[in-house]
mmCIF file with all atom_site columns, C-alpha atoms in Angstrom:
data_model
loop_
_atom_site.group_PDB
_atom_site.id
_atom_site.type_symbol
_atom_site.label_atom_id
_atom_site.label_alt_id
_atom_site.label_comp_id
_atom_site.label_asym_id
_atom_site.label_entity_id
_atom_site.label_seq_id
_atom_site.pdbx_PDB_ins_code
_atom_site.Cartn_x
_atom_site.Cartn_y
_atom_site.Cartn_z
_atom_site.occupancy
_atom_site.B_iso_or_equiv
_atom_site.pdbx_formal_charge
_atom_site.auth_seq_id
_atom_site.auth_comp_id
_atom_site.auth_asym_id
_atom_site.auth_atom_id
_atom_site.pdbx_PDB_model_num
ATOM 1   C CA . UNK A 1 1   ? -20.594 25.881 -18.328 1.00 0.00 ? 18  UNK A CA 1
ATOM 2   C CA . UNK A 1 2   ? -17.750 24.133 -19.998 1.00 0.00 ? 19  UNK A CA 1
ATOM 3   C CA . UNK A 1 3   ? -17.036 20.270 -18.829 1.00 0.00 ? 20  UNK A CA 1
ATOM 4   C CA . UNK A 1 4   ? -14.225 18.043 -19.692 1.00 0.00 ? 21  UNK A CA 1
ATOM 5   C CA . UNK A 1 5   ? -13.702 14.760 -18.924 1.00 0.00 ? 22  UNK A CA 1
ATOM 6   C CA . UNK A 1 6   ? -10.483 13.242 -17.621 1.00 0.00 ? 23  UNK A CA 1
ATOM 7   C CA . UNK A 1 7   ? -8.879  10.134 -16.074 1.00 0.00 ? 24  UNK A CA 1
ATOM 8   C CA . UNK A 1 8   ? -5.715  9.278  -13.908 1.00 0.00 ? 25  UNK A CA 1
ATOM 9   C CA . UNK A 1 9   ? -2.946  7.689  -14.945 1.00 0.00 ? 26  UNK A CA 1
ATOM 10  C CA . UNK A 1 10  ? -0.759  5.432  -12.759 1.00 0.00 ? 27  UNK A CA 1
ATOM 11  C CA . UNK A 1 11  ? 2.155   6.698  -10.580 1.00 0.00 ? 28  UNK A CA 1
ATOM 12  C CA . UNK A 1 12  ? 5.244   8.105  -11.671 1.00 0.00 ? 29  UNK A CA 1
ATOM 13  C CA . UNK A 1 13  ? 7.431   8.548  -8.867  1.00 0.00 ? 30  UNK A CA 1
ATOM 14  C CA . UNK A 1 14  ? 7.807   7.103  -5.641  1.00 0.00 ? 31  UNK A CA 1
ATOM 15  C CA . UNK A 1 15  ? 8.121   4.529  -2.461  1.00 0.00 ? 32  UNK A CA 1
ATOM 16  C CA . UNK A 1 16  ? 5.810   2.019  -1.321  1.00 0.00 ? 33  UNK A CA 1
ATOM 17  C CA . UNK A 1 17  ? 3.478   3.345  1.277   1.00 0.00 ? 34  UNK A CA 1
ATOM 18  C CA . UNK A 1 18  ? 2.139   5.533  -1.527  1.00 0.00 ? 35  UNK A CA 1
ATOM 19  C CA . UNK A 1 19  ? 0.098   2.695  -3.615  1.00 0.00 ? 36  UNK A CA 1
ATOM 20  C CA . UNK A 1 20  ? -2.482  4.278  -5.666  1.00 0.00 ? 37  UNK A CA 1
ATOM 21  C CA . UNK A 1 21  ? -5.094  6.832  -5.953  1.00 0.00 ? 38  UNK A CA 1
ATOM 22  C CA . UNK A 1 22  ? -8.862  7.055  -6.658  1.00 0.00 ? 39  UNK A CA 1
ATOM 23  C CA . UNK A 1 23  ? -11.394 9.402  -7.217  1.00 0.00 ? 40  UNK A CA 1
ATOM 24  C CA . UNK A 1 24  ? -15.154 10.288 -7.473  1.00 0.00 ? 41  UNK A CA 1
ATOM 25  C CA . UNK A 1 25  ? -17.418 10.874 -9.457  1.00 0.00 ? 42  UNK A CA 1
ATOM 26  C CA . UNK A 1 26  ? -15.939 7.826  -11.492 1.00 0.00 ? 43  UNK A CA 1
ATOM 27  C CA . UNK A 1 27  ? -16.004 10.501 -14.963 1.00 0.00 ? 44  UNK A CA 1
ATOM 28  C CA . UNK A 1 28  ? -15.525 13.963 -13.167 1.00 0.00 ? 45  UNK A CA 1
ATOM 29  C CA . UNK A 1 29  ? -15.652 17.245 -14.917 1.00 0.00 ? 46  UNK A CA 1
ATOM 30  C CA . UNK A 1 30  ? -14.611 20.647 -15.060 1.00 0.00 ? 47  UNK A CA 1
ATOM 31  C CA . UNK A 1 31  ? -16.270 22.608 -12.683 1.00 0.00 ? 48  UNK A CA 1
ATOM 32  C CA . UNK A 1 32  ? -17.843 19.283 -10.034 1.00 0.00 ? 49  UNK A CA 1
ATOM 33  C CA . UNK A 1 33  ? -16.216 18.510 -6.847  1.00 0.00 ? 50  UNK A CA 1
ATOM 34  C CA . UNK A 1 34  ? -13.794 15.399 -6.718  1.00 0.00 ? 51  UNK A CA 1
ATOM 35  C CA . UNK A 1 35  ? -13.073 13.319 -3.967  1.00 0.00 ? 52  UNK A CA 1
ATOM 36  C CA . UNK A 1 36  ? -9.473  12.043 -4.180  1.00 0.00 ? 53  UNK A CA 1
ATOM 37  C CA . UNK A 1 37  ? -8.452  9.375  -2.074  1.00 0.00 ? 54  UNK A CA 1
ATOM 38  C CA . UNK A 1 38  ? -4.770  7.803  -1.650  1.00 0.00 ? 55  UNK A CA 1
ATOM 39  C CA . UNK A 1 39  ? -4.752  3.945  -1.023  1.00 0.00 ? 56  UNK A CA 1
ATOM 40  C CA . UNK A 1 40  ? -1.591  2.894  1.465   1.00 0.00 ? 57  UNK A CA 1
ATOM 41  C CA . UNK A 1 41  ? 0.340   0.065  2.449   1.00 0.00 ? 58  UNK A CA 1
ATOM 42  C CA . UNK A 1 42  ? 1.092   0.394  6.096   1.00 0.00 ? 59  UNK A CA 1
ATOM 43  C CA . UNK A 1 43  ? 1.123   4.151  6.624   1.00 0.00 ? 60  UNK A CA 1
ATOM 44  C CA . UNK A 1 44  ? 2.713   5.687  10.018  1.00 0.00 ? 61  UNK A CA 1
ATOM 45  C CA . UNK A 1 45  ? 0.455   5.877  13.035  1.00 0.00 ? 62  UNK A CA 1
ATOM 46  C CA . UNK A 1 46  ? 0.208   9.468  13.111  1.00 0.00 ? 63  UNK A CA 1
ATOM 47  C CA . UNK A 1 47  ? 0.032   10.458 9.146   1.00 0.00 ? 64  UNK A CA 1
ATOM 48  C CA . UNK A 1 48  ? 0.130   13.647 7.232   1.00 0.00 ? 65  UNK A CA 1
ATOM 49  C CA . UNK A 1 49  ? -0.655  14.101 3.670   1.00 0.00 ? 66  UNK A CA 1
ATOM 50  C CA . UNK A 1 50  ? -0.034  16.898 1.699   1.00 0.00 ? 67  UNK A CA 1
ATOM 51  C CA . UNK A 1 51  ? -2.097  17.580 -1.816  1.00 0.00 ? 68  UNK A CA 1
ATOM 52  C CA . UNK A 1 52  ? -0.404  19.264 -4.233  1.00 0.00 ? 69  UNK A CA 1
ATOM 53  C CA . UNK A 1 53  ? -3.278  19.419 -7.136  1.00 0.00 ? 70  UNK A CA 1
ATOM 54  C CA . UNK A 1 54  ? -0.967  20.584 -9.844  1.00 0.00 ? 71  UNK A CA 1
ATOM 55  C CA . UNK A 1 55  ? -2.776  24.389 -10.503 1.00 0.00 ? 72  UNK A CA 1
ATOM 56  C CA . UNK A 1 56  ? -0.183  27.165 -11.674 1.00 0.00 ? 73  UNK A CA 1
ATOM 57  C CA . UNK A 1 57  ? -1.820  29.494 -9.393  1.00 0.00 ? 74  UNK A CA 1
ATOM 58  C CA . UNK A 1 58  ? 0.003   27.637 -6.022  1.00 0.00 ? 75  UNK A CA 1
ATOM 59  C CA . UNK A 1 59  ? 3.705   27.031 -7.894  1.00 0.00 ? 76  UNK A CA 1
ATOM 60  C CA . UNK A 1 60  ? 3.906   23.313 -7.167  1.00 0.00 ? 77  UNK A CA 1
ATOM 61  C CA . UNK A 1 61  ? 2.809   24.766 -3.418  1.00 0.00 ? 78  UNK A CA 1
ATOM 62  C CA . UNK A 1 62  ? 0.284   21.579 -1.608  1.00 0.00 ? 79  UNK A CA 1
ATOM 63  C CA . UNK A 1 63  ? -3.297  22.849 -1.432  1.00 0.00 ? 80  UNK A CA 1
ATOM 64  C CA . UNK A 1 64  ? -3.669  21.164 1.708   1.00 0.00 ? 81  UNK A CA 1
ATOM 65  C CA . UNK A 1 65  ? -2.047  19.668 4.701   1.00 0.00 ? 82  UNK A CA 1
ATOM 66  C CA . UNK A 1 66  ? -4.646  16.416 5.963   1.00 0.00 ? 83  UNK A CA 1
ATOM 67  C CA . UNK A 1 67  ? -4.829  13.622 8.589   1.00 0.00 ? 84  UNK A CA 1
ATOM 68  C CA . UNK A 1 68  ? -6.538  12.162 6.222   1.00 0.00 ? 85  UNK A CA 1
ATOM 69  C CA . UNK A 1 69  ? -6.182  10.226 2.843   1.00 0.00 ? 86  UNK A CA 1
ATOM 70  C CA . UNK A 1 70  ? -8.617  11.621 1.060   1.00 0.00 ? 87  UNK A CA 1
ATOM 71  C CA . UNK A 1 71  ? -9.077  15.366 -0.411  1.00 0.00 ? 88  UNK A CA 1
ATOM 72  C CA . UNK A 1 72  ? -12.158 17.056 -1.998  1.00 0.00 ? 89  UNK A CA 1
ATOM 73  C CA . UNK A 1 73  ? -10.746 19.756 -4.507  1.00 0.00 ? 90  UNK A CA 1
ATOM 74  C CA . UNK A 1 74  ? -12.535 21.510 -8.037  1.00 0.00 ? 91  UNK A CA 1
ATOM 75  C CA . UNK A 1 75  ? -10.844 22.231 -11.189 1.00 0.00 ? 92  UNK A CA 1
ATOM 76  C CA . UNK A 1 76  ? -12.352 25.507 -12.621 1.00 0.00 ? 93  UNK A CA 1
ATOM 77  C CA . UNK A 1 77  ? -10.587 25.150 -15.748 1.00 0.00 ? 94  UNK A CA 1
ATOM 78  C CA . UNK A 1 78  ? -9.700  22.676 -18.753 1.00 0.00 ? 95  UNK A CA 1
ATOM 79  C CA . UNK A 1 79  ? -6.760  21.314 -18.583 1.00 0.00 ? 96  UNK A CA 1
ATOM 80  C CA . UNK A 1 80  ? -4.099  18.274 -17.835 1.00 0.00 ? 97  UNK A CA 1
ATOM 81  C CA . UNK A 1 81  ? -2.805  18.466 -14.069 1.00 0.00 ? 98  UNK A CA 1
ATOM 82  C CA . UNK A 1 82  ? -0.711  16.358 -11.883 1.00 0.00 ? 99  UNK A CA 1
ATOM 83  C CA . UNK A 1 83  ? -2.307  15.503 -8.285  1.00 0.00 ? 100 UNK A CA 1
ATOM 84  C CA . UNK A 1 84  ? 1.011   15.272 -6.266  1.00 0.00 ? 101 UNK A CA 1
ATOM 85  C CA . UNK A 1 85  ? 0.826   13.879 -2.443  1.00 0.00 ? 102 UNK A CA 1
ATOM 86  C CA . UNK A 1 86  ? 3.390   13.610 -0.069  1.00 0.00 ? 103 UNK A CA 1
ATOM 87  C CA . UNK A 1 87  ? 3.258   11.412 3.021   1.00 0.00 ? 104 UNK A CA 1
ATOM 88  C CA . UNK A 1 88  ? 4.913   12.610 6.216   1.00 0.00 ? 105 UNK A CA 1
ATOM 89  C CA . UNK A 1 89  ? 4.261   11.617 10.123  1.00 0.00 ? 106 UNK A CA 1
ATOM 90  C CA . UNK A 1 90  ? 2.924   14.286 12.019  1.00 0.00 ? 107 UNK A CA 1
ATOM 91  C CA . UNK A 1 91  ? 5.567   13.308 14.432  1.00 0.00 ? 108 UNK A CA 1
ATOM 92  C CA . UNK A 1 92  ? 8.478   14.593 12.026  1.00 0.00 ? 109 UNK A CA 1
ATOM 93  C CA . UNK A 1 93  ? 7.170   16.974 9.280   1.00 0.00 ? 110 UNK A CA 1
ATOM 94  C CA . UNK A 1 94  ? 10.961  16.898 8.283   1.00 0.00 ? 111 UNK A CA 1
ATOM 95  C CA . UNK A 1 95  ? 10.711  13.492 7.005   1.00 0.00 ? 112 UNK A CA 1
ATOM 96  C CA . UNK A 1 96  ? 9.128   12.363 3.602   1.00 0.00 ? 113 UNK A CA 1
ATOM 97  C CA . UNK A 1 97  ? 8.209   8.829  3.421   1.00 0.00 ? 114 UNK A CA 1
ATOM 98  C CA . UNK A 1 98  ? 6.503   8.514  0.694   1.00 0.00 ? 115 UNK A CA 1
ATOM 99  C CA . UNK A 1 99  ? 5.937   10.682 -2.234  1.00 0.00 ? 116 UNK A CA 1
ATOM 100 C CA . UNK A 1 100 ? 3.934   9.840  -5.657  1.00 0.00 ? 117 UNK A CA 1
ATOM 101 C CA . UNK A 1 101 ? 2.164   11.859 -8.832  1.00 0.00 ? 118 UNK A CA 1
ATOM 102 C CA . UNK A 1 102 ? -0.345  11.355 -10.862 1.00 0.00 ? 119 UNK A CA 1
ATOM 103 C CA . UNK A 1 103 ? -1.100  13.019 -14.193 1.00 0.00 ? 120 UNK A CA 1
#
């Protein structure tokens, strides 16, 4: 088994509910299960996320549609990705309120 290494780097785009994400294990690799969780300032009552986790294989398509802020997802192969995440409330999927990336 192969493993690599990597870290996340602060957010490029974005509003303000969006305020930063974490992860664990604290030095994940290839292959392990990370839990990714996205900190918020005042989200809406009724909050969807949706985890885009950067693969090729779902053409900038999210993963996942949660009620929550967190999201467990594996990396199978080497590489440099960008987790993006989308904040809507489940009350008007139409609407984006917040939207952020992370390399």
């Amino acid at each position: 088994m192969y493993s690599q290494p990597f870290t996340i780097s602060a957010p490029s785009s974005g509003g303000g509910i969006l305020t930063g994400l974490s992860y664990l294990p604290s030095s994940p690799v290839t292959g392990q299960d990370i839990t990714f969780t996205v900190n918020t300032n005042n989200p809406p009552a009724n909050p969807s996320y949706s985890w885009d986790m950067g693969e090729a294989f779902f053409d900038g398509q999210p993963v996942a549609w949660t009620g929550e802020p967190t999201f467990t997802y594996n990396y199978y192969n080497p590489g440099r990705y960008t987790v993006t995440v989308q904040l809507r409330d489940k009350d008007n999927y139409t609407t984006i309120l917040d939207e952020k990336s992370w390399d």
